[in-house]
PDB file of C-alpha atoms in Angstrom:
ATOM      1  CA  PHE A 947     -24.125   8.217  -3.641  1.00 61.00           C
ATOM      2  CA  ASP A 948     -20.946   6.469  -4.742  1.00 67.00           C
ATOM      3  CA  PRO A 949     -18.640   5.667  -1.790  1.00 76.00           C
ATOM      4  CA  LYS A 950     -15.629   5.286  -4.122  1.00 80.00           C
ATOM      5  CA  ALA A 951     -16.039   8.733  -5.652  1.00 77.00           C
ATOM      6  CA  ARG A 952     -14.286  11.749  -4.181  1.00 80.00           C
ATOM      7  CA  ARG A 953     -14.469  15.388  -5.163  1.00 78.00           C
ATOM      8  CA  GLU A 954     -10.794  15.230  -6.191  1.00 83.00           C
ATOM      9  CA  GLU A 955     -11.329  12.057  -8.261  1.00 80.00           C
ATOM     10  CA  PRO A 956     -14.949  11.881  -9.432  1.00 78.00           C
ATOM     11  CA  ARG A 957     -16.208   8.737 -11.105  1.00 77.00           C
ATOM     12  CA  TRP A 958     -18.946  10.542 -12.984  1.00 77.00           C
ATOM     13  CA  ILE A 959     -18.993  13.926 -14.648  1.00 75.00           C
ATOM     14  CA  LEU A 960     -22.093  16.002 -15.326  1.00 79.00           C
ATOM     15  CA  VAL A 961     -22.187  17.825 -18.645  1.00 83.00           C
ATOM     16  CA  ASP A 962     -24.738  20.523 -19.412  1.00 88.00           C
ATOM     17  CA  VAL A 963     -26.210  20.134 -22.888  1.00 87.00           C
ATOM     18  CA  ARG A 964     -28.146  22.790 -24.765  1.00 90.00           C
ATOM     19  CA  VAL A 965     -30.063  22.311 -28.007  1.00 90.00           C
ATOM     20  CA  GLU A 966     -28.844  24.765 -30.623  1.00 87.00           C
ATOM     21  CA  ARG A 967     -31.080  23.554 -33.411  1.00 84.00           C
ATOM     22  CA  LYS A 968     -33.220  20.578 -34.240  1.00 85.00           C
ATOM     23  CA  VAL A 969     -31.984  18.326 -37.023  1.00 80.00           C
ATOM     24  CA  PRO A 970     -33.889  15.644 -38.941  1.00 86.00           C
ATOM     25  CA  THR A 971     -33.442  11.973 -38.188  1.00 87.00           C
ATOM     26  CA  ILE A 972     -30.905  10.305 -40.455  1.00 88.00           C
ATOM     27  CA  GLY A 973     -31.136   6.549 -40.941  1.00 88.00           C
ATOM     28  CA  LEU A 974     -28.241   4.128 -40.978  1.00 89.00           C
ATOM     29  CA  ASN A 975     -28.877   3.398 -44.653  1.00 92.00           C
ATOM     30  CA  GLN A 976     -28.405   7.098 -45.421  1.00 91.00           C
ATOM     31  CA  LEU A 977     -25.115   7.135 -43.533  1.00 91.00           C
ATOM     32  CA  ARG A 978     -23.903   3.945 -45.222  1.00 92.00           C
ATOM     33  CA  ALA A 979     -24.607   5.454 -48.639  1.00 94.00           C
ATOM     34  CA  HIS A 980     -21.700   7.891 -48.175  1.00 92.00           C
ATOM     35  CA  GLY A 981     -18.194   6.453 -48.396  1.00 91.00           C
ATOM     36  CA  ASP A 982     -16.793   9.383 -46.408  1.00 91.00           C
ATOM     37  CA  LEU A 983     -18.662   8.022 -43.381  1.00 93.00           C
ATOM     38  CA  ALA A 984     -17.591   4.375 -43.749  1.00 91.00           C
ATOM     39  CA  ALA A 985     -15.338   4.555 -40.666  1.00 92.00           C
ATOM     40  CA  MET A 986     -18.086   5.833 -38.338  1.00 93.00           C
ATOM     41  CA  VAL A 987     -18.299   3.793 -35.162  1.00 92.00           C
ATOM     42  CA  VAL A 988     -22.096   3.654 -35.414  1.00 91.00           C
ATOM     43  CA  LEU A 989     -21.807   1.793 -38.731  1.00 92.00           C
ATOM     44  CA  LYS A 990     -19.566  -0.936 -37.345  1.00 90.00           C
ATOM     45  CA  ARG A 991     -21.210  -4.191 -36.394  1.00 87.00           C
ATOM     46  CA  GLY A 992     -22.216  -4.637 -32.752  1.00 85.00           C
ATOM     47  CA  ASN A 993     -22.335  -0.986 -31.671  1.00 81.00           C
ATOM     48  CA  ARG A 994     -25.273   0.536 -29.836  1.00 77.00           C
ATOM     49  CA  LEU A 995     -26.730   3.556 -31.557  1.00 72.00           C
ATOM     50  CA  SER A 996     -27.152   5.656 -28.440  1.00 73.00           C
ATOM     51  CA  ILE A 997     -23.557   5.574 -27.229  1.00 78.00           C
ATOM     52  CA  THR A 998     -21.265   5.901 -30.224  1.00 85.00           C
ATOM     53  CA  PRO A 999     -18.941   8.858 -30.705  1.00 88.00           C
ATOM     54  CA  VAL A1000     -19.063  11.037 -33.810  1.00 89.00           C
ATOM     55  CA  SER A1001     -15.904  12.878 -34.837  1.00 93.00           C
ATOM     56  CA  ALA A1002     -15.963  16.546 -35.762  1.00 94.00           C
ATOM     57  CA  THR A1003     -15.146  15.613 -39.366  1.00 94.00           C
ATOM     58  CA  GLU A1004     -18.039  13.137 -39.537  1.00 93.00           C
ATOM     59  CA  TRP A1005     -20.443  15.621 -37.921  1.00 90.00           C
ATOM     60  CA  ASN A1006     -19.417  18.381 -40.322  1.00 92.00           C
ATOM     61  CA  PHE A1007     -19.950  16.058 -43.303  1.00 92.00           C
ATOM     62  CA  ILE A1008     -23.408  15.114 -42.034  1.00 90.00           C
ATOM     63  CA  VAL A1009     -24.381  18.740 -41.449  1.00 88.00           C
ATOM     64  CA  ASP A1010     -23.019  19.902 -44.806  1.00 90.00           C
ATOM     65  CA  GLN A1011     -24.194  17.002 -46.969  1.00 87.00           C
ATOM     66  CA  LEU A1012     -27.217  15.392 -45.331  1.00 83.00           C
ATOM     67  CA  ILE A1013     -29.023  18.123 -43.415  1.00 81.00           C
TER      68      ILE A1013
END
């Protein structure tokens, strides 16, 4: 329970996620090997792997080229 949250102004949002297909694990070295992915947030120093965004362009490159 969050006393500061209100239905009109929630502090947290629940998102339903569904697995569409399983993809193989891709290591950071694999990502770094592709210049098209150089700007990925996950490859910048000091970022945590579990909470970095991936743009649609980056995701499409990964799916098309690495998976």
